[in-house]
Protein backbone atom coordinates (compact mmCIF):
# COMPACT_ATOMS: atom_id res chain seq x y z
CA MET A 1 92.02 137.39 38.03
CA LYS A 2 90.03 137.88 41.25
CA ILE A 3 87.73 134.97 40.39
CA ARG A 4 90.74 132.75 39.66
CA ARG A 5 92.24 133.59 43.05
CA LEU A 6 88.96 132.78 44.75
CA ILE A 7 88.80 129.44 42.95
CA ILE A 8 92.38 128.59 43.93
CA ALA A 9 91.67 129.55 47.54
CA ALA A 10 88.52 127.43 47.60
CA VAL A 11 90.32 124.41 46.14
CA SER A 12 93.13 124.83 48.67
CA LEU A 13 90.64 124.86 51.53
CA ILE A 14 88.98 121.70 50.21
CA LEU A 15 92.34 119.93 49.95
CA LEU A 16 93.33 120.99 53.47
CA ALA A 17 90.00 119.78 54.82
CA ALA A 18 90.43 116.44 53.05
CA GLN A 19 93.92 116.05 54.50
CA SER A 20 92.57 116.84 57.96
CA VAL A 21 89.83 114.22 57.63
CA ASN A 22 92.34 111.66 56.40
CA ALA A 23 94.67 112.40 59.32
CA GLU A 24 91.81 112.03 61.80
CA SER A 25 90.68 108.76 60.23
CA VAL A 26 94.09 107.10 60.66
CA ILE A 27 94.24 104.84 63.72
CA ARG A 28 97.48 105.34 65.63
CA ILE A 29 99.07 102.37 67.40
CA THR A 30 101.85 103.10 69.87
CA CYS A 31 104.12 100.10 70.44
CA VAL A 32 105.85 100.07 73.83
CA GLY A 33 108.56 97.51 74.48
CA ASP A 34 112.19 96.47 74.44
CA SER A 35 114.62 95.43 71.68
CA ASN A 36 112.15 93.08 70.00
CA THR A 37 109.89 96.11 69.59
CA LYS A 38 112.60 98.62 68.66
CA ALA A 39 114.11 96.47 65.91
CA GLY A 40 111.10 94.28 65.39
CA TYR A 41 107.48 94.21 64.57
CA PRO A 42 105.89 97.75 64.47
CA ALA A 43 106.63 98.54 60.81
CA LEU A 44 105.56 95.03 59.82
CA LEU A 45 102.37 95.44 61.87
CA GLU A 46 101.52 98.63 60.00
CA GLU A 47 102.10 96.80 56.73
CA ALA A 48 99.95 93.85 57.82
CA LEU A 49 97.03 96.08 58.85
CA GLY A 50 97.15 98.12 55.66
CA GLU A 51 95.87 101.58 54.83
CA GLY A 52 94.39 103.61 57.65
CA TRP A 53 96.71 102.35 60.37
CA LYS A 54 99.92 103.94 61.64
CA THR A 55 102.36 102.46 64.16
CA ILE A 56 104.65 104.50 66.39
CA ASN A 57 107.72 102.56 67.55
CA CYS A 58 108.50 103.33 71.20
CA GLY A 59 110.73 100.35 71.86
CA MET A 60 114.20 100.44 73.41
CA GLY A 61 116.69 97.69 74.09
CA ALA A 62 117.04 96.64 77.76
CA ALA A 63 113.81 98.43 78.72
CA THR A 64 112.15 97.24 81.93
CA VAL A 65 109.19 98.00 84.15
CA ILE A 66 111.12 97.71 87.41
CA GLU A 67 113.78 100.18 88.54
CA GLY A 68 117.44 99.59 89.37
CA THR A 69 118.10 98.28 85.86
CA LEU A 70 119.80 99.68 82.76
CA ARG A 71 116.68 101.33 81.32
CA PRO A 72 113.47 101.59 83.33
CA PHE A 73 110.96 102.51 80.63
CA HIS A 74 109.44 105.47 82.45
CA LYS A 75 112.89 107.10 82.65
CA ILE A 76 113.90 106.95 78.97
CA PRO A 77 112.96 109.24 76.03
CA GLU A 78 110.74 106.56 74.47
CA TYR A 79 108.36 106.94 77.40
CA GLU A 80 107.79 110.62 76.66
CA LYS A 81 107.54 109.82 72.95
CA ALA A 82 104.79 107.31 73.72
CA ILE A 83 102.93 109.77 75.95
CA GLN A 84 103.07 112.44 73.23
CA SER A 85 102.09 110.09 70.39
CA ASN A 86 98.32 110.71 70.65
CA PRO A 87 97.58 106.97 70.43
CA ASP A 88 94.27 105.29 69.69
CA ILE A 89 95.77 101.95 70.70
CA VAL A 90 98.75 101.12 72.90
CA ILE A 91 100.49 97.75 72.80
CA ILE A 92 102.73 97.04 75.80
CA MET A 93 105.23 94.18 75.58
CA LEU A 94 107.64 94.41 78.51
CA GLY A 95 109.04 91.90 80.97
CA THR A 96 111.78 90.02 79.14
CA ASN A 97 114.51 92.21 80.62
CA ASP A 98 112.85 92.42 84.03
CA ALA A 99 113.13 88.61 84.10
CA ASN A 100 116.92 88.72 83.78
CA PRO A 101 118.25 87.12 87.00
CA ARG A 102 120.71 90.01 87.20
CA TRP A 103 117.75 92.21 88.12
CA TRP A 104 114.87 89.99 89.21
CA ASP A 105 116.86 87.80 91.59
CA ASP A 106 119.06 90.53 93.09
CA PRO A 107 117.92 91.47 96.62
CA GLU A 108 120.35 94.40 96.56
CA ARG A 109 118.96 95.97 93.38
CA LYS A 110 118.66 99.72 93.90
CA THR A 111 115.01 100.71 93.70
CA PRO A 112 112.84 103.10 95.71
CA PHE A 113 110.06 100.50 95.75
CA GLN A 114 109.50 98.69 99.02
CA GLY A 115 108.57 95.11 98.19
CA SER A 116 109.44 92.14 96.02
CA ALA A 117 110.36 92.27 92.34
CA ALA A 118 106.96 90.76 91.52
CA GLU A 119 105.14 93.43 93.52
CA GLU A 120 107.20 96.17 91.90
CA PHE A 121 106.56 94.79 88.43
CA MET A 122 102.81 94.71 88.96
CA ALA A 123 102.72 98.19 90.49
CA GLY A 124 104.88 99.65 87.71
CA TYR A 125 102.92 97.94 84.96
CA LEU A 126 99.59 99.16 86.34
CA LYS A 127 100.97 102.69 86.67
CA LEU A 128 102.09 102.60 83.03
CA ILE A 129 98.62 101.48 81.95
CA ASP A 130 96.96 104.16 84.09
CA THR A 131 99.17 106.82 82.50
CA PHE A 132 98.12 105.82 78.99
CA GLN A 133 94.45 105.47 79.89
CA ALA A 134 94.47 109.01 81.27
CA LEU A 135 95.64 110.52 77.97
CA PRO A 136 93.19 112.80 76.12
CA SER A 137 92.99 110.27 73.26
CA ARG A 138 91.74 107.59 75.72
CA PRO A 139 93.61 104.75 73.97
CA GLN A 140 92.58 101.12 74.04
CA ILE A 141 95.22 99.05 75.85
CA PHE A 142 96.61 95.74 74.60
CA VAL A 143 99.10 93.94 76.85
CA ALA A 144 101.29 91.19 75.45
CA THR A 145 102.90 88.38 77.35
CA PRO A 146 106.67 88.49 76.73
CA LEU A 147 108.07 86.40 73.91
CA PRO A 148 109.42 82.92 74.68
CA VAL A 149 113.06 82.66 75.72
CA PHE A 150 114.93 79.68 74.25
CA PRO A 151 118.13 78.81 76.17
CA GLU A 152 118.93 76.11 73.62
CA ALA A 153 119.18 78.79 70.89
CA GLU A 154 121.95 80.59 72.79
CA LYS A 155 125.31 79.49 71.39
CA ARG A 156 127.42 81.15 74.08
CA GLU A 157 127.85 78.66 76.92
CA HIS A 158 128.43 81.35 79.54
CA MET A 159 125.01 82.86 78.71
CA LYS A 160 122.91 79.70 78.91
CA ALA A 161 122.36 79.93 82.67
CA GLU A 162 121.16 83.52 82.27
CA ARG A 163 118.72 82.45 79.55
CA ILE A 164 117.39 79.61 81.70
CA GLY A 165 116.88 81.97 84.64
CA ARG A 166 115.19 84.53 82.42
CA ARG A 167 112.85 81.93 80.94
CA ASP A 168 111.93 80.56 84.36
CA ASN A 169 111.25 84.01 85.82
CA LEU A 170 108.98 84.79 82.89
CA VAL A 171 106.97 81.61 83.20
CA ARG A 172 106.76 81.51 86.99
CA HIS A 173 106.32 85.17 87.80
CA ILE A 174 105.97 87.75 85.05
CA ILE A 175 103.50 86.09 82.69
CA PRO A 176 101.04 85.26 85.51
CA ILE A 177 101.19 88.91 86.62
CA ILE A 178 100.40 90.16 83.11
CA GLU A 179 97.58 87.64 82.75
CA LYS A 180 96.17 88.84 86.08
CA ILE A 181 96.34 92.46 84.94
CA ALA A 182 94.55 91.52 81.71
CA GLU A 183 91.53 90.27 83.66
CA ASP A 184 90.45 93.91 83.62
CA PRO A 185 87.69 94.06 80.95
CA GLU A 186 89.18 97.29 79.58
CA ILE A 187 92.46 95.54 78.75
CA THR A 188 93.04 93.04 75.94
CA LEU A 189 95.61 90.27 76.33
CA ILE A 190 97.78 89.15 73.41
CA ASP A 191 99.36 85.80 74.28
CA ILE A 192 102.45 86.11 72.13
CA GLN A 193 104.24 83.65 74.43
CA SER A 194 101.94 80.83 73.29
CA ALA A 195 101.74 82.03 69.70
CA MET A 196 105.53 81.91 69.30
CA ALA A 197 106.09 78.66 71.18
CA GLY A 198 108.50 76.32 69.39
CA GLN A 199 110.06 79.09 67.30
CA GLN A 200 113.61 78.69 68.58
CA LYS A 201 114.85 78.37 64.99
CA ASN A 202 113.73 81.98 64.49
CA CYS A 203 115.32 83.22 67.72
CA ARG A 204 119.00 83.81 67.10
CA ASP A 205 120.29 83.98 70.69
CA GLY A 206 117.40 82.75 72.79
CA VAL A 207 115.94 86.25 73.22
CA HIS A 208 116.16 88.26 69.97
CA TYR A 209 114.11 87.14 66.98
CA ASN A 210 115.10 87.11 63.31
CA ASN A 211 113.11 88.60 60.42
CA ILE A 212 110.87 85.55 60.11
CA GLY A 213 110.11 85.72 63.81
CA LYS A 214 109.37 89.44 63.58
CA LYS A 215 106.90 88.86 60.74
CA MET A 216 105.15 86.12 62.71
CA MET A 217 105.00 88.44 65.70
CA ALA A 218 103.47 91.24 63.63
CA ASP A 219 100.82 88.90 62.23
CA VAL A 220 99.80 87.82 65.74
CA PHE A 221 99.41 91.44 66.80
CA ALA A 222 97.53 92.32 63.61
CA ASN A 223 95.05 89.48 64.10
CA SER A 224 94.37 90.52 67.68
CA ILE A 225 93.85 94.16 66.73
CA GLN A 226 91.56 93.26 63.85
CA GLN A 227 89.46 91.17 66.23
CA HIS A 228 89.37 93.45 69.27
CA ALA A 229 90.04 97.06 68.25
CA SER A 230 87.16 99.31 69.24
CA LYS A 231 88.09 101.80 66.50
CA ARG A 232 87.89 100.77 62.87
CA VAL A 233 89.29 102.21 59.66
CA LYS A 234 86.50 104.02 57.83
């Protein structure tokens, strides 16, 4: 009986050790973003990458970098979830909601930042990156240009002007800022804006993508990670 108990205990220890090794060998990808992240690509990205990869969805609709909006990312629960996720890789895709003329073009927007919307966006984005880079897990940072906005895909006439303004703010201001940030050799750029160009048929209202668009998005992210990830599945 004593020998049997010892055998059972030894087997249990071996199984626990194997589980621990397996947990440590899984590469954790934290996906930070807005509605196209929350209801979009992370689960499909995990599926595309296969065994050994795990995605953590930290997206929230209306999320922004700048303050004085509905949901500044650093003030919502998803921010803390991302910080606590022990990531090996972080993908940041923010900016689509910042580009909304309601926020970007409003000189009276309530924010503690002293400066232009562009200056605030850059400062906030860099601070977000710094916060992740300072985590004990020392994650690799991927930054994605925001997805294309297609005003022609918006069926509601009263929303078309907003979509045009959002698109123009992205192209003229936000995307160049993200590209500038990605000049840092420790940061990898994913140009999802270019990869999804011409996909208005898969964008139901000019901003939010359908299931086909989400799958395309996930494949773009998967390809970039497979090419540039410093950690590999063993």
